[in-house]
Amino acid sequence: MADYARRKELIQGISRKIKECIDCPLHLTRSNTVPGEGSAEAPVIFVGEGPGADEDASGRPFVGKAGSLLTKILDSVGLSRDEVYITNIVKCRPPKNRVPTDNEQKTCAKYLMAQIAVINPTVIVTLGATALSFFLRDNGVKMTEARGQLFDWKANVKIFAMFHPSYLLRYPSREPGSPKSKTWEDIQKVRKMYDRLIQGEKI
Ligand code: SF4
């Protein structure tokens, strides 16, 4: 079986396990699990905090207002959602969109780690402070300082920090120095890294 087909099958297997998961209290209030979607061999993946109401209703990641903005951000540099992989730290919606607890994040991490092991990305773009804190194991991260920076994570895998699109919805200004203008700079960096990785170059 071709490598991509094998990876896709493995990702589908992880999604099936997520669908049946009752390992943390978030299963009690979910309508649907939201495993993730995109390319099973993406060199760059995007990881947010957790599903919101639209994602819970549809079973797809980043499809509400914030998701639509993420799609536009990707579009702005000619990247489609199919060329990357998009997922979250927890795969079930926390009630009232609260931040998932440390225990929920730790319990659900096995699925994200399994997805990363199959996809084998070189860059993990974290969207927002919760996702960045999860990977860096540092609850004191300041997004205003961390965004646009690359961090070492595991051998040959780096973390690139970006603002969460829901944060950008609260600060719509495009003035120089605004979160949106910084995000514009950041996604161009992501595009450059993506191109290098697709060509087999190091970042
Ligand atoms: S959030 Fe993760 S660990 Fe908790 S029930 Fe959903 S899939 Fe299972």
PDB file of C-alpha atoms and ligand atoms in Angstrom:
ATOM      1  CA  MET A   1       0.000   0.000   0.000  1.00  0.00           C
ATOM      2  CA  ALA A   2       1.290   3.473  -0.880  1.00  0.00           C
ATOM      3  CA  ASP A   3       2.640   5.468   2.030  1.00  0.00           C
ATOM      4  CA  TYR A   4      -0.062   8.160   1.783  1.00  0.00           C
ATOM      5  CA  ALA A   5      -2.893   5.627   1.670  1.00  0.00           C
ATOM      6  CA  ARG A   6      -1.426   3.878   4.703  1.00  0.00           C
ATOM      7  CA  ARG A   7      -1.157   7.141   6.626  1.00  0.00           C
ATOM      8  CA  LYS A   8      -4.713   8.068   5.721  1.00  0.00           C
ATOM      9  CA  GLU A   9      -5.942   4.726   6.944  1.00  0.00           C
ATOM     10  CA  LEU A  10      -4.068   5.164  10.234  1.00  0.00           C
ATOM     11  CA  ILE A  11      -5.521   8.667  10.690  1.00  0.00           C
ATOM     12  CA  GLN A  12      -9.011   7.284  10.043  1.00  0.00           C
ATOM     13  CA  GLY A  13      -8.338   4.595  12.651  1.00  0.00           C
ATOM     14  CA  ILE A  14      -7.420   7.281  15.217  1.00  0.00           C
ATOM     15  CA  SER A  15     -10.619   9.176  14.335  1.00  0.00           C
ATOM     16  CA  ARG A  16     -12.669   6.043  14.962  1.00  0.00           C
ATOM     17  CA  LYS A  17     -11.067   5.611  18.397  1.00  0.00           C
ATOM     18  CA  ILE A  18     -11.791   9.270  19.199  1.00  0.00           C
ATOM     19  CA  LYS A  19     -15.418   8.785  18.186  1.00  0.00           C
ATOM     20  CA  GLU A  20     -15.838   6.072  20.789  1.00  0.00           C
ATOM     21  CA  CYS A  21     -13.769   7.761  23.502  1.00  0.00           C
ATOM     22  CA  ILE A  22     -15.297   8.330  26.938  1.00  0.00           C
ATOM     23  CA  ASP A  23     -11.985   8.843  28.749  1.00  0.00           C
ATOM     24  CA  CYS A  24     -12.693  12.328  30.098  1.00  0.00           C
ATOM     25  CA  PRO A  25     -15.830  14.222  31.186  1.00  0.00           C
ATOM     26  CA  LEU A  26     -16.024  16.151  27.896  1.00  0.00           C
ATOM     27  CA  HIS A  27     -17.728  13.145  26.285  1.00  0.00           C
ATOM     28  CA  LEU A  28     -20.782  13.803  28.457  1.00  0.00           C
ATOM     29  CA  THR A  29     -21.668  17.098  26.782  1.00  0.00           C
ATOM     30  CA  ARG A  30     -20.426  16.630  23.214  1.00  0.00           C
ATOM     31  CA  SER A  31     -22.695  16.204  20.199  1.00  0.00           C
ATOM     32  CA  ASN A  32     -19.852  15.043  17.960  1.00  0.00           C
ATOM     33  CA  THR A  33     -16.163  14.384  18.343  1.00  0.00           C
ATOM     34  CA  VAL A  34     -13.888  16.602  16.238  1.00  0.00           C
ATOM     35  CA  PRO A  35     -10.763  14.590  15.378  1.00  0.00           C
ATOM     36  CA  GLY A  36      -9.267  16.879  12.715  1.00  0.00           C
ATOM     37  CA  GLU A  37      -8.991  17.015   8.942  1.00  0.00           C
ATOM     38  CA  GLY A  38      -6.565  17.674   6.132  1.00  0.00           C
ATOM     39  CA  SER A  39      -3.561  15.990   4.587  1.00  0.00           C
ATOM     40  CA  ALA A  40      -2.217  12.872   6.302  1.00  0.00           C
ATOM     41  CA  GLU A  41       1.283  13.847   5.148  1.00  0.00           C
ATOM     42  CA  ALA A  42       1.216  17.609   5.747  1.00  0.00           C
ATOM     43  CA  PRO A  43       4.640  19.059   6.609  1.00  0.00           C
ATOM     44  CA  VAL A  44       2.831  21.759   8.591  1.00  0.00           C
ATOM     45  CA  ILE A  45      -0.117  21.149  10.916  1.00  0.00           C
ATOM     46  CA  PHE A  46      -2.291  23.645  12.834  1.00  0.00           C
ATOM     47  CA  VAL A  47      -3.402  22.923  16.387  1.00  0.00           C
ATOM     48  CA  GLY A  48      -5.961  24.961  18.314  1.00  0.00           C
ATOM     49  CA  GLU A  49      -7.413  24.613  21.788  1.00  0.00           C
ATOM     50  CA  GLY A  50     -10.683  22.720  21.347  1.00  0.00           C
ATOM     51  CA  PRO A  51     -13.870  22.560  19.287  1.00  0.00           C
ATOM     52  CA  GLY A  52     -16.525  25.267  19.641  1.00  0.00           C
ATOM     53  CA  ALA A  53     -20.274  25.070  19.063  1.00  0.00           C
ATOM     54  CA  ASP A  54     -20.132  24.920  15.249  1.00  0.00           C
ATOM     55  CA  GLU A  55     -17.414  22.297  15.338  1.00  0.00           C
ATOM     56  CA  ASP A  56     -19.328  20.237  17.911  1.00  0.00           C
ATOM     57  CA  ALA A  57     -22.411  20.384  15.680  1.00  0.00           C
ATOM     58  CA  SER A  58     -20.572  19.424  12.485  1.00  0.00           C
ATOM     59  CA  GLY A  59     -17.724  17.199  13.724  1.00  0.00           C
ATOM     60  CA  ARG A  60     -15.255  19.323  11.726  1.00  0.00           C
ATOM     61  CA  PRO A  61     -12.479  21.561  13.108  1.00  0.00           C
ATOM     62  CA  PHE A  62     -12.432  25.345  12.643  1.00  0.00           C
ATOM     63  CA  VAL A  63     -15.688  25.777  10.719  1.00  0.00           C
ATOM     64  CA  GLY A  64     -17.328  28.590  12.713  1.00  0.00           C
ATOM     65  CA  LYS A  65     -16.461  32.278  12.503  1.00  0.00           C
ATOM     66  CA  ALA A  66     -12.933  31.706  13.788  1.00  0.00           C
ATOM     67  CA  GLY A  67     -12.544  28.772  11.411  1.00  0.00           C
ATOM     68  CA  SER A  68     -13.680  30.812   8.471  1.00  0.00           C
ATOM     69  CA  LEU A  69     -11.054  33.405   9.393  1.00  0.00           C
ATOM     70  CA  LEU A  70      -8.403  30.668   9.605  1.00  0.00           C
ATOM     71  CA  THR A  71      -9.407  29.516   6.114  1.00  0.00           C
ATOM     72  CA  LYS A  72      -9.033  33.102   4.856  1.00  0.00           C
ATOM     73  CA  ILE A  73      -5.632  33.442   6.538  1.00  0.00           C
ATOM     74  CA  LEU A  74      -4.477  30.266   4.774  1.00  0.00           C
ATOM     75  CA  ASP A  75      -6.024  31.446   1.494  1.00  0.00           C
ATOM     76  CA  SER A  76      -4.123  34.724   1.735  1.00  0.00           C
ATOM     77  CA  VAL A  77      -0.874  32.846   1.102  1.00  0.00           C
ATOM     78  CA  GLY A  78      -2.356  30.327  -1.308  1.00  0.00           C
ATOM     79  CA  LEU A  79      -2.598  27.448   1.149  1.00  0.00           C
ATOM     80  CA  SER A  80      -5.735  25.323   1.166  1.00  0.00           C
ATOM     81  CA  ARG A  81      -7.036  23.438   4.189  1.00  0.00           C
ATOM     82  CA  ASP A  82      -6.332  20.206   2.297  1.00  0.00           C
ATOM     83  CA  GLU A  83      -2.620  20.977   2.133  1.00  0.00           C
ATOM     84  CA  VAL A  84      -2.216  21.152   5.907  1.00  0.00           C
ATOM     85  CA  TYR A  85      -3.772  19.254   8.809  1.00  0.00           C
ATOM     86  CA  ILE A  86      -6.038  21.089  11.251  1.00  0.00           C
ATOM     87  CA  THR A  87      -6.925  19.806  14.699  1.00  0.00           C
ATOM     88  CA  ASN A  88      -7.136  20.720  18.386  1.00  0.00           C
ATOM     89  CA  ILE A  89      -5.624  19.701  21.710  1.00  0.00           C
ATOM     90  CA  VAL A  90      -8.936  18.194  22.881  1.00  0.00           C
ATOM     91  CA  LYS A  91     -11.303  16.522  20.454  1.00  0.00           C
ATOM     92  CA  CYS A  92     -14.588  17.242  22.280  1.00  0.00           C
ATOM     93  CA  ARG A  93     -16.070  20.657  22.994  1.00  0.00           C
ATOM     94  CA  PRO A  94     -15.546  22.019  26.512  1.00  0.00           C
ATOM     95  CA  PRO A  95     -18.899  23.329  27.825  1.00  0.00           C
ATOM     96  CA  LYS A  96     -19.400  27.054  27.172  1.00  0.00           C
ATOM     97  CA  ASN A  97     -16.068  27.049  25.327  1.00  0.00           C
ATOM     98  CA  ARG A  98     -14.092  27.112  28.557  1.00  0.00           C
ATOM     99  CA  VAL A  99     -10.390  26.280  28.442  1.00  0.00           C
ATOM    100  CA  PRO A 100      -9.927  22.485  28.691  1.00  0.00           C
ATOM    101  CA  THR A 101      -8.580  21.502  32.090  1.00  0.00           C
ATOM    102  CA  ASP A 102      -5.034  20.160  32.453  1.00  0.00           C
ATOM    103  CA  ASN A 103      -6.503  16.726  33.067  1.00  0.00           C
ATOM    104  CA  GLU A 104      -8.669  16.869  29.922  1.00  0.00           C
ATOM    105  CA  GLN A 105      -5.674  17.994  27.871  1.00  0.00           C
ATOM    106  CA  LYS A 106      -3.467  15.248  29.286  1.00  0.00           C
ATOM    107  CA  THR A 107      -6.141  12.569  28.792  1.00  0.00           C
ATOM    108  CA  CYS A 108      -6.783  13.569  25.193  1.00  0.00           C
ATOM    109  CA  ALA A 109      -3.108  14.075  24.299  1.00  0.00           C
ATOM    110  CA  LYS A 110      -2.714  10.444  23.231  1.00  0.00           C
ATOM    111  CA  TYR A 111      -4.817  11.131  20.135  1.00  0.00           C
ATOM    112  CA  LEU A 112      -2.954  14.269  19.124  1.00  0.00           C
ATOM    113  CA  MET A 113       0.373  12.498  19.657  1.00  0.00           C
ATOM    114  CA  ALA A 114      -0.848   9.576  17.536  1.00  0.00           C
ATOM    115  CA  GLN A 115      -1.921  11.978  14.761  1.00  0.00           C
ATOM    116  CA  ILE A 116       1.471  13.699  14.889  1.00  0.00           C
ATOM    117  CA  ALA A 117       3.276  10.349  14.806  1.00  0.00           C
ATOM    118  CA  VAL A 118       1.419   9.349  11.626  1.00  0.00           C
ATOM    119  CA  ILE A 119       1.525  12.690   9.795  1.00  0.00           C
ATOM    120  CA  ASN A 120       5.103  13.367  10.892  1.00  0.00           C
ATOM    121  CA  PRO A 121       5.039  17.158  10.398  1.00  0.00           C
ATOM    122  CA  THR A 122       8.151  19.307  10.712  1.00  0.00           C
ATOM    123  CA  VAL A 123       6.259  22.368  11.923  1.00  0.00           C
ATOM    124  CA  ILE A 124       3.349  22.469  14.351  1.00  0.00           C
ATOM    125  CA  VAL A 125       1.625  25.854  14.226  1.00  0.00           C
ATOM    126  CA  THR A 126      -0.066  26.473  17.572  1.00  0.00           C
ATOM    127  CA  LEU A 127      -3.118  28.739  17.498  1.00  0.00           C
ATOM    128  CA  GLY A 128      -3.406  30.616  20.776  1.00  0.00           C
ATOM    129  CA  ALA A 129      -1.896  30.348  24.232  1.00  0.00           C
ATOM    130  CA  THR A 130      -3.476  27.044  25.322  1.00  0.00           C
ATOM    131  CA  ALA A 131      -2.002  25.086  22.422  1.00  0.00           C
ATOM    132  CA  LEU A 132       1.393  26.755  22.793  1.00  0.00           C
ATOM    133  CA  SER A 133       1.444  26.113  26.565  1.00  0.00           C
ATOM    134  CA  PHE A 134       0.539  22.477  25.944  1.00  0.00           C
ATOM    135  CA  PHE A 135       3.545  21.861  23.704  1.00  0.00           C
ATOM    136  CA  LEU A 136       6.033  23.987  25.633  1.00  0.00           C
ATOM    137  CA  ARG A 137       4.720  22.730  28.994  1.00  0.00           C
ATOM    138  CA  ASP A 138       4.733  26.296  30.216  1.00  0.00           C
ATOM    139  CA  ASN A 139       1.534  27.878  31.467  1.00  0.00           C
ATOM    140  CA  GLY A 140       3.166  31.299  31.636  1.00  0.00           C
ATOM    141  CA  VAL A 141       3.599  31.863  27.879  1.00  0.00           C
ATOM    142  CA  LYS A 142       2.777  35.349  26.616  1.00  0.00           C
ATOM    143  CA  MET A 143       1.390  35.241  23.094  1.00  0.00           C
ATOM    144  CA  THR A 144       2.410  38.826  22.355  1.00  0.00           C
ATOM    145  CA  GLU A 145       6.049  37.779  22.902  1.00  0.00           C
ATOM    146  CA  ALA A 146       5.857  34.227  21.536  1.00  0.00           C
ATOM    147  CA  ARG A 147       3.923  34.719  18.302  1.00  0.00           C
ATOM    148  CA  GLY A 148       6.008  34.580  15.167  1.00  0.00           C
ATOM    149  CA  GLN A 149       8.702  32.584  16.990  1.00  0.00           C
ATOM    150  CA  LEU A 150       9.924  29.056  16.345  1.00  0.00           C
ATOM    151  CA  PHE A 151      10.496  26.801  19.338  1.00  0.00           C
ATOM    152  CA  ASP A 152      12.266  23.449  19.460  1.00  0.00           C
ATOM    153  CA  TRP A 153       9.914  20.667  20.499  1.00  0.00           C
ATOM    154  CA  LYS A 154      11.125  17.181  19.587  1.00  0.00           C
ATOM    155  CA  ALA A 155      13.897  16.061  17.282  1.00  0.00           C
ATOM    156  CA  ASN A 156      13.196  17.578  13.866  1.00  0.00           C
ATOM    157  CA  VAL A 157       9.844  19.048  14.947  1.00  0.00           C
ATOM    158  CA  LYS A 158       9.406  22.735  15.705  1.00  0.00           C
ATOM    159  CA  ILE A 159       6.561  24.748  17.156  1.00  0.00           C
ATOM    160  CA  PHE A 160       5.553  28.027  15.496  1.00  0.00           C
ATOM    161  CA  ALA A 161       3.267  30.254  17.567  1.00  0.00           C
ATOM    162  CA  MET A 162       0.383  32.219  16.062  1.00  0.00           C
ATOM    163  CA  PHE A 163      -2.601  34.035  17.546  1.00  0.00           C
ATOM    164  CA  HIS A 164      -5.875  32.098  17.697  1.00  0.00           C
ATOM    165  CA  PRO A 165      -8.319  33.359  15.024  1.00  0.00           C
ATOM    166  CA  SER A 166     -10.980  33.974  17.723  1.00  0.00           C
ATOM    167  CA  TYR A 167      -8.578  36.490  19.297  1.00  0.00           C
ATOM    168  CA  LEU A 168      -8.285  38.227  15.928  1.00  0.00           C
ATOM    169  CA  LEU A 169     -12.088  38.459  15.718  1.00  0.00           C
ATOM    170  CA  ARG A 170     -12.027  40.489  18.935  1.00  0.00           C
ATOM    171  CA  TYR A 171      -9.314  42.825  17.566  1.00  0.00           C
ATOM    172  CA  PRO A 172     -10.289  43.481  13.942  1.00  0.00           C
ATOM    173  CA  SER A 173      -7.898  46.416  13.342  1.00  0.00           C
ATOM    174  CA  ARG A 174      -5.413  45.920  10.508  1.00  0.00           C
ATOM    175  CA  GLU A 175      -3.178  48.807  11.568  1.00  0.00           C
ATOM    176  CA  PRO A 176       0.584  48.119  11.649  1.00  0.00           C
ATOM    177  CA  GLY A 177       1.414  46.396  14.930  1.00  0.00           C
ATOM    178  CA  SER A 178      -2.133  45.042  15.396  1.00  0.00           C
ATOM    179  CA  PRO A 179      -2.654  41.297  16.020  1.00  0.00           C
ATOM    180  CA  LYS A 180      -4.075  40.965  12.478  1.00  0.00           C
ATOM    181  CA  SER A 181      -1.081  42.624  10.850  1.00  0.00           C
ATOM    182  CA  LYS A 182       1.259  40.430  12.949  1.00  0.00           C
ATOM    183  CA  THR A 183      -0.713  37.379  11.827  1.00  0.00           C
ATOM    184  CA  TRP A 184      -0.244  38.453   8.226  1.00  0.00           C
ATOM    185  CA  GLU A 185       3.523  38.462   8.838  1.00  0.00           C
ATOM    186  CA  ASP A 186       3.321  35.090  10.585  1.00  0.00           C
ATOM    187  CA  ILE A 187       1.354  33.272   7.899  1.00  0.00           C
ATOM    188  CA  GLN A 188       3.848  34.456   5.283  1.00  0.00           C
ATOM    189  CA  LYS A 189       6.590  32.852   7.390  1.00  0.00           C
ATOM    190  CA  VAL A 190       4.511  29.664   7.509  1.00  0.00           C
ATOM    191  CA  ARG A 191       4.161  29.736   3.717  1.00  0.00           C
ATOM    192  CA  LYS A 192       7.929  30.075   3.299  1.00  0.00           C
ATOM    193  CA  MET A 193       8.586  27.190   5.688  1.00  0.00           C
ATOM    194  CA  TYR A 194       5.968  25.069   3.915  1.00  0.00           C
ATOM    195  CA  ASP A 195       7.573  25.705   0.527  1.00  0.00           C
ATOM    196  CA  ARG A 196      11.026  24.805   1.814  1.00  0.00           C
ATOM    197  CA  LEU A 197       9.762  21.591   3.388  1.00  0.00           C
ATOM    198  CA  ILE A 198       7.858  20.550   0.267  1.00  0.00           C
ATOM    199  CA  GLN A 199      11.093  20.985  -1.679  1.00  0.00           C
ATOM    200  CA  GLY A 200      12.914  18.782   0.822  1.00  0.00           C
ATOM    201  CA  GLU A 201      14.878  21.660   2.332  1.00  0.00           C
ATOM    202  CA  LYS A 202      15.427  22.285   6.036  1.00  0.00           C
ATOM    203  CA  ILE A 203      13.921  25.274   7.789  1.00  0.00           C
TER     204      ILE A 203
HETATM  205  S1  SF4 B   1     -11.859  15.189  24.852  1.00  0.00           S
HETATM  206 FE1  SF4 B   1     -10.503  13.551  24.171  1.00  0.00          FE
HETATM  207  S2  SF4 B   1     -10.166  12.278  25.993  1.00  0.00           S
HETATM  208 FE2  SF4 B   1     -11.983  13.550  26.384  1.00  0.00          FE
HETATM  209  S3  SF4 B   1     -13.709  12.249  25.733  1.00  0.00           S
HETATM  210 FE3  SF4 B   1     -13.146  13.562  23.991  1.00  0.00          FE
HETATM  211  S4  SF4 B   1     -11.727  12.298  22.774  1.00  0.00           S
HETATM  212 FE4  SF4 B   1     -11.863  11.378  24.831  1.00  0.00          FE
END
